[in-house]
XYZ file of C-alpha atoms in Angstrom:
710
model
C 7.304 87.633 -40.183
C 6.461 88.717 -36.631
C 8.800 87.227 -34.073
C 7.082 85.746 -31.031
C 7.966 83.171 -28.398
C 5.355 80.757 -29.837
C 7.551 80.231 -32.899
C 10.199 78.494 -30.778
C 7.948 76.036 -29.006
C 8.920 72.323 -29.261
C 9.412 70.641 -31.575
C 11.612 73.411 -33.108
C 13.615 72.892 -36.335
C 16.159 75.706 -37.033
C 16.674 74.746 -40.700
C 12.983 74.792 -41.369
C 12.693 78.138 -39.583
C 15.414 79.752 -41.806
C 13.879 78.264 -44.952
C 10.478 79.617 -44.074
C 12.003 83.075 -43.331
C 13.853 83.126 -46.666
C 10.799 81.980 -48.600
C 8.663 84.789 -47.164
C 11.286 87.452 -48.013
C 10.759 88.943 -51.537
C 13.755 87.984 -53.700
C 15.101 85.685 -51.093
C 13.703 82.320 -52.257
C 13.548 80.322 -55.456
C 10.335 81.986 -56.421
C 10.767 83.822 -59.739
C 13.921 81.997 -60.697
C 17.555 83.076 -60.467
C 16.826 86.528 -61.944
C 14.483 87.362 -59.078
C 16.954 86.410 -56.321
C 18.141 89.418 -54.292
C 20.909 88.565 -51.823
C 21.053 92.080 -50.411
C 17.405 92.071 -49.677
C 17.774 88.654 -48.000
C 20.779 89.808 -45.932
C 18.898 92.878 -44.846
C 15.932 90.761 -43.854
C 18.190 88.401 -41.820
C 19.854 91.332 -40.020
C 16.482 92.832 -39.135
C 15.206 89.489 -37.938
C 18.313 88.989 -35.800
C 17.643 92.323 -34.132
C 14.080 91.246 -33.459
C 15.322 88.003 -31.917
C 17.723 89.947 -29.673
C 14.876 92.148 -28.505
C 12.696 89.100 -27.902
C 15.480 87.436 -25.909
C 15.887 90.535 -23.704
C 12.135 90.668 -23.163
C 11.989 87.019 -22.173
C 15.018 87.375 -19.889
C 13.377 90.269 -18.034
C 10.270 88.191 -17.588
C 12.299 85.233 -16.238
C 14.063 87.465 -13.718
C 10.715 88.858 -12.598
C 9.303 85.320 -12.127
C 12.384 84.145 -10.194
C 12.105 87.152 -7.863
C 8.430 86.422 -7.303
C 9.230 82.683 -6.608
C 11.852 83.561 -3.988
C 9.424 85.889 -2.266
C 6.639 83.261 -2.145
C 9.106 80.583 -0.871
C 10.024 82.831 2.071
C 6.363 83.451 2.845
C 5.608 79.700 2.713
C 8.539 78.938 5.022
C 7.195 81.432 7.566
C 3.740 79.818 7.346
C 5.255 76.330 7.947
C 7.135 77.605 11.012
C 3.923 79.144 12.370
C 2.076 75.831 11.810
C 4.808 73.859 13.601
C 4.608 76.188 16.582
C 0.795 75.800 16.592
C 1.132 71.999 16.364
C 3.494 71.904 19.359
C 1.047 73.989 21.391
C -1.837 71.692 20.375
C 0.209 68.565 21.272
C 0.962 70.009 24.710
C -2.752 70.727 25.197
C -3.561 67.133 24.084
C -1.123 65.667 26.632
C -2.647 67.776 29.374
C -6.136 66.653 28.329
C -5.068 62.984 28.250
C -3.617 63.227 31.755
C -6.786 64.879 32.949
C -8.972 62.154 31.353
C -6.831 59.419 32.955
C -7.166 61.128 36.308
C -10.941 61.353 35.934
C -11.183 57.721 34.784
C -9.212 56.572 37.820
C -11.571 58.498 40.048
C -14.583 56.954 38.266
C -13.203 53.418 38.641
C -12.499 54.021 42.293
C -15.991 55.356 42.761
C -17.401 52.317 40.909
C -15.470 49.949 43.164
C -16.794 51.790 46.194
C -20.352 51.608 44.844
C -19.941 47.888 44.057
C -18.515 47.290 47.510
C -21.605 48.883 48.959
C -24.072 47.312 46.468
C -22.802 43.700 46.652
C -23.367 43.277 50.400
C -26.717 44.958 49.897
C -27.680 42.505 47.155
C -26.444 39.617 49.262
C -28.459 40.926 52.176
C -31.552 41.189 49.963
C -30.944 37.687 48.606
C -30.373 36.371 52.131
C -33.566 38.049 53.307
C -35.461 36.529 50.406
C -34.036 33.080 51.134
C -34.807 33.492 54.852
C -38.403 34.300 53.944
C -38.669 31.105 51.913
C -36.822 29.197 54.606
C -39.408 30.377 57.163
C -42.154 29.005 54.950
C -40.476 25.601 55.042
C -39.964 26.034 58.764
C -43.679 26.780 59.238
C -44.656 24.019 56.836
C -46.827 26.340 54.764
C -45.476 27.187 51.296
C -47.502 30.321 50.612
C -45.241 31.939 47.981
C -46.539 31.919 44.422
C -43.159 30.720 43.134
C -43.694 27.297 44.750
C -47.291 26.935 43.636
C -47.165 28.278 40.059
C -45.966 25.647 37.543
C -44.896 28.410 35.185
C -42.334 29.632 37.734
C -40.625 26.267 38.079
C -37.338 27.702 36.838
C -37.303 30.384 39.597
C -38.423 27.828 42.182
C -35.628 25.497 41.136
C -33.055 28.262 41.621
C -34.421 29.026 45.121
C -34.712 25.418 46.261
C -31.213 24.631 44.978
C -29.781 27.435 47.142
C -31.910 26.449 50.150
C -30.720 22.870 49.730
C -27.105 23.991 49.893
C -27.845 26.093 53.027
C -29.674 23.204 54.672
C -26.608 21.005 54.270
C -24.757 23.304 56.673
C -27.442 23.322 59.393
C -27.216 20.989 62.449
C -29.372 17.918 62.016
C -30.833 17.705 65.519
C -32.442 21.179 65.454
C -33.396 21.406 61.786
C -34.069 17.806 60.856
C -37.694 18.482 59.918
C -37.026 21.529 57.746
C -34.066 19.816 56.079
C -36.291 16.912 55.167
C -38.952 19.274 53.712
C -36.350 21.151 51.669
C -34.844 17.856 50.436
C -38.307 16.587 49.524
C -39.081 19.743 47.566
C -35.592 19.563 45.976
C -36.180 16.047 44.704
C -39.743 16.869 43.664
C -38.606 19.823 41.562
C -35.742 17.767 40.148
C -38.197 15.072 39.087
C -40.524 17.644 37.552
C -37.639 19.173 35.592
C -36.539 15.805 34.256
C -40.129 15.024 33.262
C -40.382 18.381 31.569
C -37.083 17.715 29.740
C -38.310 14.298 28.611
C -41.603 15.703 27.374
C -39.799 18.491 25.510
C -37.476 15.926 23.907
C -40.430 13.886 22.696
C -42.029 17.005 21.259
C -38.720 18.014 19.657
C -38.651 21.403 21.413
C -34.936 22.134 21.392
C -35.304 25.556 23.050
C -37.265 24.177 26.025
C -34.799 21.293 26.375
C -31.925 23.783 26.483
C -33.663 25.877 29.218
C -34.450 22.872 31.424
C -30.959 21.386 30.954
C -29.424 24.722 32.014
C -31.534 24.699 35.226
C -30.747 21.027 35.948
C -27.029 21.662 35.457
C -26.762 22.707 39.143
C -28.828 19.762 40.402
C -27.537 16.356 41.340
C -30.004 14.868 38.880
C -28.275 16.437 35.904
C -26.478 13.150 35.179
C -29.849 11.377 35.304
C -31.194 13.914 32.825
C -28.355 13.039 30.452
C -29.058 9.314 30.923
C -32.731 9.843 30.110
C -31.763 11.811 27.017
C -29.382 9.053 25.880
C -31.973 6.342 26.468
C -34.693 8.229 24.634
C -32.328 8.960 21.688
C -31.922 5.248 21.074
C -35.671 4.485 21.010
C -36.553 3.417 17.479
C -32.972 3.899 16.248
C -32.189 0.172 15.818
C -34.861 -1.105 13.482
C -32.569 -2.606 10.847
C -30.306 -5.632 11.115
C -27.150 -3.546 10.719
C -26.319 -2.311 14.220
C -23.136 -0.560 13.017
C -24.867 1.488 10.339
C -27.708 2.338 12.737
C -25.171 3.538 15.303
C -23.414 5.784 12.785
C -26.722 7.357 11.685
C -27.849 7.822 15.301
C -24.612 9.523 16.360
C -24.692 11.771 13.295
C -28.212 12.911 14.190
C -27.600 13.335 17.925
C -24.306 15.186 17.402
C -26.166 18.109 15.822
C -28.688 18.230 18.680
C -26.472 18.017 21.774
C -24.634 21.186 20.827
C -27.930 23.083 20.913
C -29.192 21.514 24.163
C -26.270 20.953 26.559
C -23.528 23.280 27.745
C -20.896 20.527 27.455
C -21.931 18.540 24.343
C -18.648 16.602 24.118
C -19.361 14.958 27.507
C -22.892 13.975 26.525
C -21.723 12.642 23.141
C -18.981 10.578 24.770
C -21.462 9.158 27.273
C -23.882 8.240 24.470
C -21.150 6.390 22.543
C -19.979 4.635 25.703
C -23.555 3.515 26.399
C -23.938 2.173 22.846
C -20.638 0.281 22.966
C -21.232 -1.233 26.402
C -24.798 -2.293 25.665
C -25.858 -2.579 22.040
C -22.515 -3.449 20.435
C -21.282 -5.697 23.223
C -24.529 -7.671 23.229
C -24.417 -7.964 19.435
C -20.796 -9.172 19.465
C -21.426 -11.652 22.272
C -24.468 -13.066 20.483
C -22.596 -13.504 17.188
C -19.426 -15.019 18.651
C -20.612 -17.167 21.543
C -22.955 -19.213 19.351
C -20.100 -20.357 17.078
C -17.077 -20.262 19.407
C -17.145 -23.985 20.164
C -19.374 -25.347 17.401
C -17.889 -23.780 14.233
C -14.380 -22.365 14.643
C -14.123 -21.281 11.001
C -17.315 -19.216 11.225
C -16.223 -17.916 14.629
C -12.960 -16.577 13.194
C -14.778 -15.020 10.226
C -17.312 -13.388 12.540
C -14.597 -12.135 14.879
C -12.682 -10.574 11.999
C -15.802 -9.022 10.486
C -17.125 -7.660 13.801
C -13.760 -6.238 14.843
C -13.231 -4.659 11.424
C -16.662 -3.057 11.409
C -16.259 -1.864 14.996
C -12.930 -0.172 14.261
C -14.424 1.342 11.087
C -17.299 2.703 13.174
C -14.818 4.120 15.702
C -13.003 5.873 12.848
C -16.270 7.520 11.777
C -16.972 8.577 15.368
C -13.667 10.456 15.604
C -15.309 13.148 13.470
C -17.321 14.187 16.525
C -16.140 16.202 19.519
C -15.619 13.627 22.288
C -13.049 15.439 24.384
C -9.329 15.916 24.197
C -8.229 12.270 23.763
C -11.014 10.671 21.749
C -8.758 8.084 20.077
C -7.716 6.595 23.430
C -11.340 6.722 24.617
C -12.605 4.762 21.594
C -9.707 2.285 21.767
C -10.603 1.460 25.368
C -14.236 0.888 24.406
C -13.207 -1.493 21.602
C -10.831 -3.314 23.937
C -13.547 -3.726 26.578
C -15.708 -5.546 23.997
C -13.111 -7.758 22.309
C -10.356 -8.283 24.912
C -11.604 -11.716 26.027
C -11.830 -12.875 22.404
C -8.516 -11.409 21.234
C -6.550 -13.049 24.056
C -7.325 -16.518 22.706
C -7.474 -15.567 19.023
C -4.063 -16.789 17.844
C -4.414 -20.140 19.635
C -7.740 -20.759 17.917
C -6.314 -19.559 14.601
C -3.391 -21.982 14.783
C -5.583 -24.879 15.865
C -8.044 -24.161 13.055
C -5.283 -23.963 10.437
C -3.692 -27.149 11.743
C -6.991 -29.044 11.596
C -8.123 -27.473 8.325
C -4.796 -28.127 6.584
C -4.725 -31.763 7.687
C -8.323 -32.215 6.510
C -7.589 -30.687 3.059
C -4.570 -32.965 2.646
C -6.389 -36.078 3.802
C -9.392 -35.323 1.607
C -7.097 -35.070 -1.430
C -5.244 -38.335 -0.743
C -8.560 -40.086 -0.050
C -9.836 -38.907 -3.444
C -6.775 -40.612 -4.989
C -7.297 -43.765 -2.884
C -3.770 -43.239 -1.652
C -2.483 -44.170 1.761
C 0.414 -41.900 2.679
C 3.649 -43.827 3.129
C 6.184 -43.019 5.816
C 9.233 -41.517 4.087
C 12.622 -42.471 5.432
C 15.047 -39.698 6.361
C 18.589 -39.301 7.527
C 21.868 -40.846 6.544
C 20.520 -44.355 5.788
C 18.147 -43.006 3.147
C 20.913 -40.865 1.661
C 23.295 -43.844 1.628
C 20.711 -45.961 -0.189
C 20.297 -43.238 -2.793
C 24.064 -42.947 -3.366
C 24.414 -46.746 -3.739
C 21.484 -46.817 -6.128
C 23.008 -44.103 -8.310
C 26.449 -45.735 -8.265
C 25.295 -49.290 -8.971
C 22.074 -48.575 -10.868
C 20.407 -51.178 -8.632
C 17.217 -50.358 -6.735
C 17.657 -50.836 -2.972
C 13.957 -50.844 -2.181
C 10.651 -51.110 -3.959
C 10.090 -48.829 -6.922
C 6.646 -47.304 -6.474
C 4.362 -47.348 -9.481
C 2.410 -44.076 -9.347
C 0.555 -44.786 -12.607
C 1.431 -41.303 -13.816
C 0.066 -39.546 -10.698
C 2.228 -36.659 -9.446
C 0.400 -36.384 -6.087
C 0.472 -32.602 -6.475
C -2.874 -30.811 -6.643
C -3.288 -27.193 -7.774
C -6.737 -27.183 -6.189
C -5.315 -28.335 -2.855
C -2.577 -25.696 -3.056
C -5.093 -22.942 -3.803
C -7.203 -24.046 -0.831
C -4.230 -24.043 1.540
C -2.971 -20.662 0.301
C -6.477 -19.227 0.471
C -6.897 -20.361 4.075
C -3.492 -18.943 4.952
C -4.230 -15.644 3.213
C -7.396 -15.257 5.282
C -5.391 -16.157 8.388
C -2.773 -13.482 7.621
C -5.542 -10.903 7.114
C -7.150 -11.853 10.435
C -3.770 -11.873 12.140
C -2.982 -8.391 10.874
C -6.320 -7.050 12.100
C -6.740 -8.920 15.382
C -3.184 -9.183 16.753
C -1.682 -6.685 19.122
C 1.034 -4.732 17.228
C 3.714 -6.113 19.543
C 2.586 -9.708 18.895
C 1.898 -9.355 15.156
C 5.310 -10.569 13.838
C 5.331 -13.551 16.209
C 1.765 -14.568 15.322
C 2.379 -14.144 11.586
C 5.496 -16.325 11.847
C 3.535 -19.095 13.588
C 0.966 -19.064 10.749
C 3.811 -19.200 8.219
C 5.257 -22.292 9.933
C 1.908 -24.071 9.586
C 1.827 -23.222 5.874
C 5.358 -24.577 5.472
C 4.393 -27.780 7.272
C 1.211 -28.435 5.278
C 2.213 -27.184 1.840
C 5.961 -27.662 1.605
C 6.576 -30.659 3.853
C 3.354 -32.669 3.808
C 2.515 -32.033 0.155
C 5.417 -30.892 -2.057
C 8.170 -32.725 -0.209
C 6.074 -35.882 0.007
C 5.312 -35.713 -3.732
C 9.022 -35.327 -4.497
C 9.840 -38.345 -2.334
C 7.170 -40.411 -4.078
C 8.422 -39.133 -7.435
C 11.988 -40.139 -6.603
C 10.829 -43.577 -5.529
C 8.899 -43.938 -8.792
C 11.864 -43.182 -11.074
C 12.573 -46.428 -12.950
C 16.060 -47.871 -13.255
C 18.059 -47.048 -16.365
C 17.602 -50.559 -17.794
C 13.812 -50.519 -17.418
C 11.869 -50.945 -20.621
C 9.150 -48.519 -21.735
C 9.636 -46.487 -18.567
C 7.608 -43.295 -18.109
C 9.390 -40.366 -16.508
C 6.675 -38.802 -14.409
C 9.235 -37.151 -12.145
C 9.566 -34.267 -14.591
C 5.825 -33.648 -14.218
C 6.364 -33.584 -10.464
C 9.165 -31.070 -10.929
C 7.023 -28.872 -13.159
C 4.091 -28.774 -10.735
C 6.377 -28.353 -7.714
C 7.984 -25.308 -9.345
C 4.600 -23.774 -10.138
C 3.363 -24.379 -6.607
C 6.477 -22.934 -5.050
C 6.097 -19.790 -7.157
C 2.628 -19.357 -5.635
C 4.079 -19.992 -2.178
C 6.804 -17.403 -2.781
C 4.255 -14.858 -4.026
C 2.192 -15.221 -0.866
C 5.357 -14.919 1.214
C 6.162 -11.571 -0.414
C 2.625 -10.210 -0.686
C 1.045 -11.365 2.579
C 3.779 -12.165 5.109
C 6.528 -9.637 4.383
C 4.440 -6.528 5.228
C 3.656 -8.029 8.645
C 7.246 -8.837 9.663
C 9.420 -6.517 7.560
C 10.373 -4.275 10.496
C 10.801 -6.952 13.174
C 13.462 -9.509 14.183
C 11.136 -12.271 12.920
C 12.068 -11.300 9.367
C 15.429 -13.053 9.676
C 13.751 -16.216 11.026
C 11.227 -16.267 8.191
C 13.888 -15.805 5.538
C 16.001 -18.537 7.130
C 13.038 -20.919 7.208
C 12.186 -20.149 3.597
C 15.798 -20.710 2.554
C 15.824 -24.001 4.434
C 12.658 -25.153 2.632
C 14.099 -24.166 -0.765
C 17.329 -26.043 -0.074
C 15.426 -29.190 0.931
C 13.440 -29.081 -2.288
C 16.550 -28.430 -4.374
C 18.290 -31.429 -2.799
C 15.482 -33.712 -3.928
C 15.299 -32.079 -7.348
C 19.062 -32.491 -7.712
C 18.693 -36.097 -6.666
C 16.079 -36.720 -9.328
C 17.616 -34.707 -12.182
C 21.024 -33.096 -11.763
C 22.564 -36.247 -10.333
C 21.475 -38.129 -13.457
C 18.813 -40.384 -11.969
C 16.229 -39.174 -14.460
C 18.845 -38.591 -17.173
C 20.150 -42.125 -16.698
C 16.631 -43.388 -17.222
C 16.282 -41.317 -20.408
C 19.590 -42.598 -21.723
C 18.566 -46.128 -20.780
C 15.379 -45.735 -22.822
C 17.394 -44.500 -25.821
C 19.766 -47.416 -25.418
C 16.827 -49.814 -25.307
C 15.365 -48.352 -28.525
C 18.704 -48.628 -30.307
C 19.230 -52.195 -29.101
C 15.841 -53.377 -30.282
C 15.415 -51.348 -33.465
C 18.967 -51.102 -34.884
C 20.011 -54.108 -36.972
C 23.499 -54.982 -38.199
C 22.248 -55.142 -41.751
C 21.163 -51.495 -41.535
C 24.721 -50.419 -42.323
C 25.587 -53.433 -44.538
C 22.615 -53.615 -46.930
C 22.442 -56.648 -49.195
C 21.550 -54.517 -52.194
C 23.829 -51.494 -52.155
C 22.023 -49.962 -55.121
C 18.493 -50.239 -53.754
C 18.514 -48.295 -50.431
C 15.381 -46.164 -50.350
C 15.332 -44.817 -46.741
C 16.704 -41.455 -45.554
C 17.631 -42.718 -42.090
C 17.135 -45.867 -40.053
C 14.060 -46.745 -37.980
C 16.155 -46.752 -34.789
C 17.314 -43.202 -35.525
C 13.748 -42.024 -36.166
C 12.427 -43.463 -32.895
C 15.354 -42.184 -30.828
C 14.975 -38.667 -32.243
C 11.223 -38.713 -31.580
C 11.856 -39.852 -27.996
C 14.584 -37.239 -27.416
C 12.393 -34.417 -28.803
C 9.596 -35.383 -26.419
C 11.970 -35.412 -23.449
C 13.521 -32.048 -24.364
C 10.069 -30.488 -24.582
C 9.187 -32.188 -21.304
C 12.253 -30.736 -19.596
C 11.481 -27.230 -20.878
C 7.933 -27.405 -19.558
C 9.027 -28.822 -16.226
C 11.817 -26.367 -15.370
C 12.762 -22.765 -15.739
C 15.805 -20.512 -15.680
C 19.287 -21.963 -15.690
C 18.021 -25.352 -14.560
C 16.784 -25.991 -18.115
C 20.198 -25.308 -19.657
C 21.996 -27.356 -17.013
C 19.811 -30.441 -17.465
C 19.720 -30.210 -21.261
C 23.506 -29.877 -21.422
C 23.930 -33.011 -19.316
C 21.298 -34.885 -21.357
C 22.820 -33.663 -24.647
C 26.330 -34.774 -23.683
C 25.022 -38.199 -22.619
C 22.957 -38.436 -25.817
C 26.082 -37.744 -27.916
C 28.142 -40.243 -25.963
C 25.482 -42.936 -26.449
C 25.280 -42.381 -30.223
C 29.081 -42.203 -30.493
C 29.491 -45.538 -28.715
C 26.549 -47.061 -30.569
C 28.012 -46.270 -34.004
C 31.284 -47.946 -33.056
C 29.514 -51.307 -32.666
C 28.906 -51.804 -36.409
C 30.819 -52.323 -39.673
C 29.945 -50.088 -42.605
C 29.815 -50.641 -46.296
C 29.983 -47.663 -48.586
C 26.208 -47.286 -48.695
C 25.970 -48.139 -44.954
C 28.387 -45.326 -44.232
C 26.161 -42.924 -46.173
C 23.191 -44.116 -44.135
C 25.169 -43.605 -40.906
C 25.913 -40.040 -42.006
C 22.201 -39.531 -42.633
C 21.412 -40.868 -39.150
C 23.958 -38.534 -37.539
C 22.587 -35.610 -39.558
C 19.148 -36.409 -38.134
C 20.627 -36.705 -34.636
C 22.287 -33.316 -35.179
C 18.979 -31.778 -36.271
C 17.418 -33.167 -33.093
C 20.334 -31.733 -31.050
C 19.449 -28.238 -32.254
C 16.327 -28.439 -30.059
C 18.619 -28.458 -27.004
C 19.788 -24.891 -27.849
C 23.095 -25.710 -26.173
C 26.158 -24.772 -28.312
C 28.343 -27.495 -26.809
C 25.894 -30.279 -27.743
C 25.565 -29.014 -31.307
C 29.361 -28.801 -31.600
C 29.737 -32.422 -30.429
C 27.314 -33.666 -33.078
C 29.050 -31.572 -35.745
C 32.267 -33.349 -34.852
C 30.529 -36.755 -34.904
C 29.131 -35.949 -38.346
C 32.648 -35.153 -39.554
C 33.890 -38.460 -38.110
C 31.210 -40.359 -40.017
C 32.519 -38.841 -43.243
C 35.572 -41.078 -42.701
C 33.280 -44.061 -43.385
C 32.640 -43.050 -47.007
C 35.595 -40.927 -48.138
C 37.723 -42.332 -50.964
C 40.907 -44.030 -49.699
C 43.107 -41.580 -51.551
C 41.401 -38.590 -49.850
C 41.394 -40.093 -46.361
C 44.547 -38.375 -45.184
C 43.316 -35.014 -46.457
C 39.966 -35.381 -44.669
C 41.674 -36.310 -41.395
C 43.581 -33.059 -41.606
C 40.365 -31.048 -42.082
C 39.305 -28.247 -39.812
C 36.899 -30.308 -37.663
C 39.112 -33.395 -37.254
C 42.618 -32.000 -37.016
C 42.441 -31.539 -33.227
C 41.046 -35.011 -32.488
C 43.120 -37.891 -31.227
C 44.442 -39.909 -34.167
C 43.540 -43.126 -32.348
C 39.892 -42.011 -32.421
C 40.131 -41.302 -36.143
C 41.815 -44.672 -36.715
C 39.090 -46.425 -34.707
C 36.414 -44.983 -36.963
C 38.274 -45.859 -40.142
C 38.617 -49.450 -38.877
C 34.791 -49.745 -39.019
C 34.900 -49.688 -42.829
C 34.464 -53.041 -44.604
C 37.243 -52.113 -47.037
C 39.704 -51.327 -44.224
C 41.913 -54.332 -44.975
C 41.341 -54.610 -48.676
C 42.138 -50.949 -49.287
C 45.035 -51.061 -46.746
C 43.685 -47.969 -44.969
C 45.761 -48.639 -41.857
C 48.881 -47.338 -43.616
C 47.537 -43.775 -43.274
C 47.849 -44.011 -39.476
C 51.185 -45.823 -39.179
């Protein structure tokens, strides 16, 4: 196998190389079997191949040394070339610096020469211009305008430039010597100015933007430039207000003109601002005055609506106009325009708002009471009224006429909605029309009117009437309409509280008036709660309920109910009195739940439940019980207990459970009496109470039951 460097190229595997060498050697591989294997021949082949490898290694080594020598030689040559290039680069850089200095020197000379030429040329041009102007001035002096520039309409632009300069020169001349020529120049000045404005107007009507721009540029140096702008503004508005909506027409007009002024005038922001000012001071102001002055004294409600609508639409229009370029401080500019239109109306706004609300609220109230054919009664206040109420509660005697309302609560959801609606509109107007510094104060004054009309004149009055209509506890067939008053008053006050949070709070939340509003609201709530407490928590209404239950028991419960003549023929589950009392109590419990909310329900029902238990407890102790009567009493108490579950008050249910256990003493066998008294529900009761119940049994003496308590 010939040995070459290509055999050792990557990837190289030494084992594979030896195997291939052995396989190619005759007698060195497995070919021919073990008999054909010749180790000497293989060794000889390996030794020869090793010699070849040594020779190849020497050959490659010599070649490497030759290449390294050649590389070192080329590296030295390259280094010399780099050094030569660096020296050449330094020489070139020096030449570049010298050339740059020379160019700067030449440029300085050229600039100096240019300045000298300009210094010579400028006076020359001025002299030529002065000569030209003197020539034209002489024509005015002679009174004969011969130059073509003054007689050719196509050269009006050049003539305008000349006459403008002559007009400035004429201003400096003494009047006594040049009065005539000054007058001629001024006449020509005004004549050309008029012609230019006419030309501008005609170009505007034709829609020739380019011609308008040329004429406006010439007029810019004339005194009549402002008049040109005025003519442009006036002509822009011709035919722009054909619809009834002046605000929408204004927005469309300004949008259209804004695109045009930038192409015509050199200072479009000034022209645009002047256009908007003209519209505000003429069109909008006239429109606002027409709308407001016709209703200011005849229809205050419509006046306030119009004022709010006009001011809102004007500010919305101003917001749209801020999109245009009106100068550096366009927001202040537009605010001043709005103020100039509405200032006289806004100054008196809150006074008219309060007067309208005062009148409107009184009218809504009076209209409601008239619909009920009710004449409002003066309600007493102060310590005398409170003293009367305390005496009435203590003695159960009415110290004054009890008003029969015939079931009328004198609270109207429709009236409340009307008052709140009027106030909501007032808050919206107040927020829009009030100065930011006066907003909290104005909103508070509106809130006070709402409190007066809704809380004092309506809710408070209804509560007073409701209190006066509560019957005494011994009245028969009395209707408790006060709970209906309570229910409606709560609903109305929730609406009042919602408007307070939704409408008023955002207007006063960051001002000192917040504390005053919260204090006033708290004061109103406390006044209402006092009257509600008077009617319910202090047992005026509860006394009446208990009185009605007592009346039912007195009229329906008979002594024979618990001492039936035929002990073996009792067919009823509970007595008629029990049935009617339970029906009445269920209605009142449902009434209380509908009329109140929150903890007030639990408080009132607990008081009513305790009084209900006490009444039944005392009522049962008025009768004597036979064995079957005792069973009927237990049935009655079981029904009372079922009714007590509607209270959902654990204490009340516990009291009736105990009463039921006490009634078991009326029927228990004499021998088991002592055991029952020691039961779980009765063991903690006073033994005198247990004895008192046992004494109600008809067999108390005959069965000698008293011995169990001695």
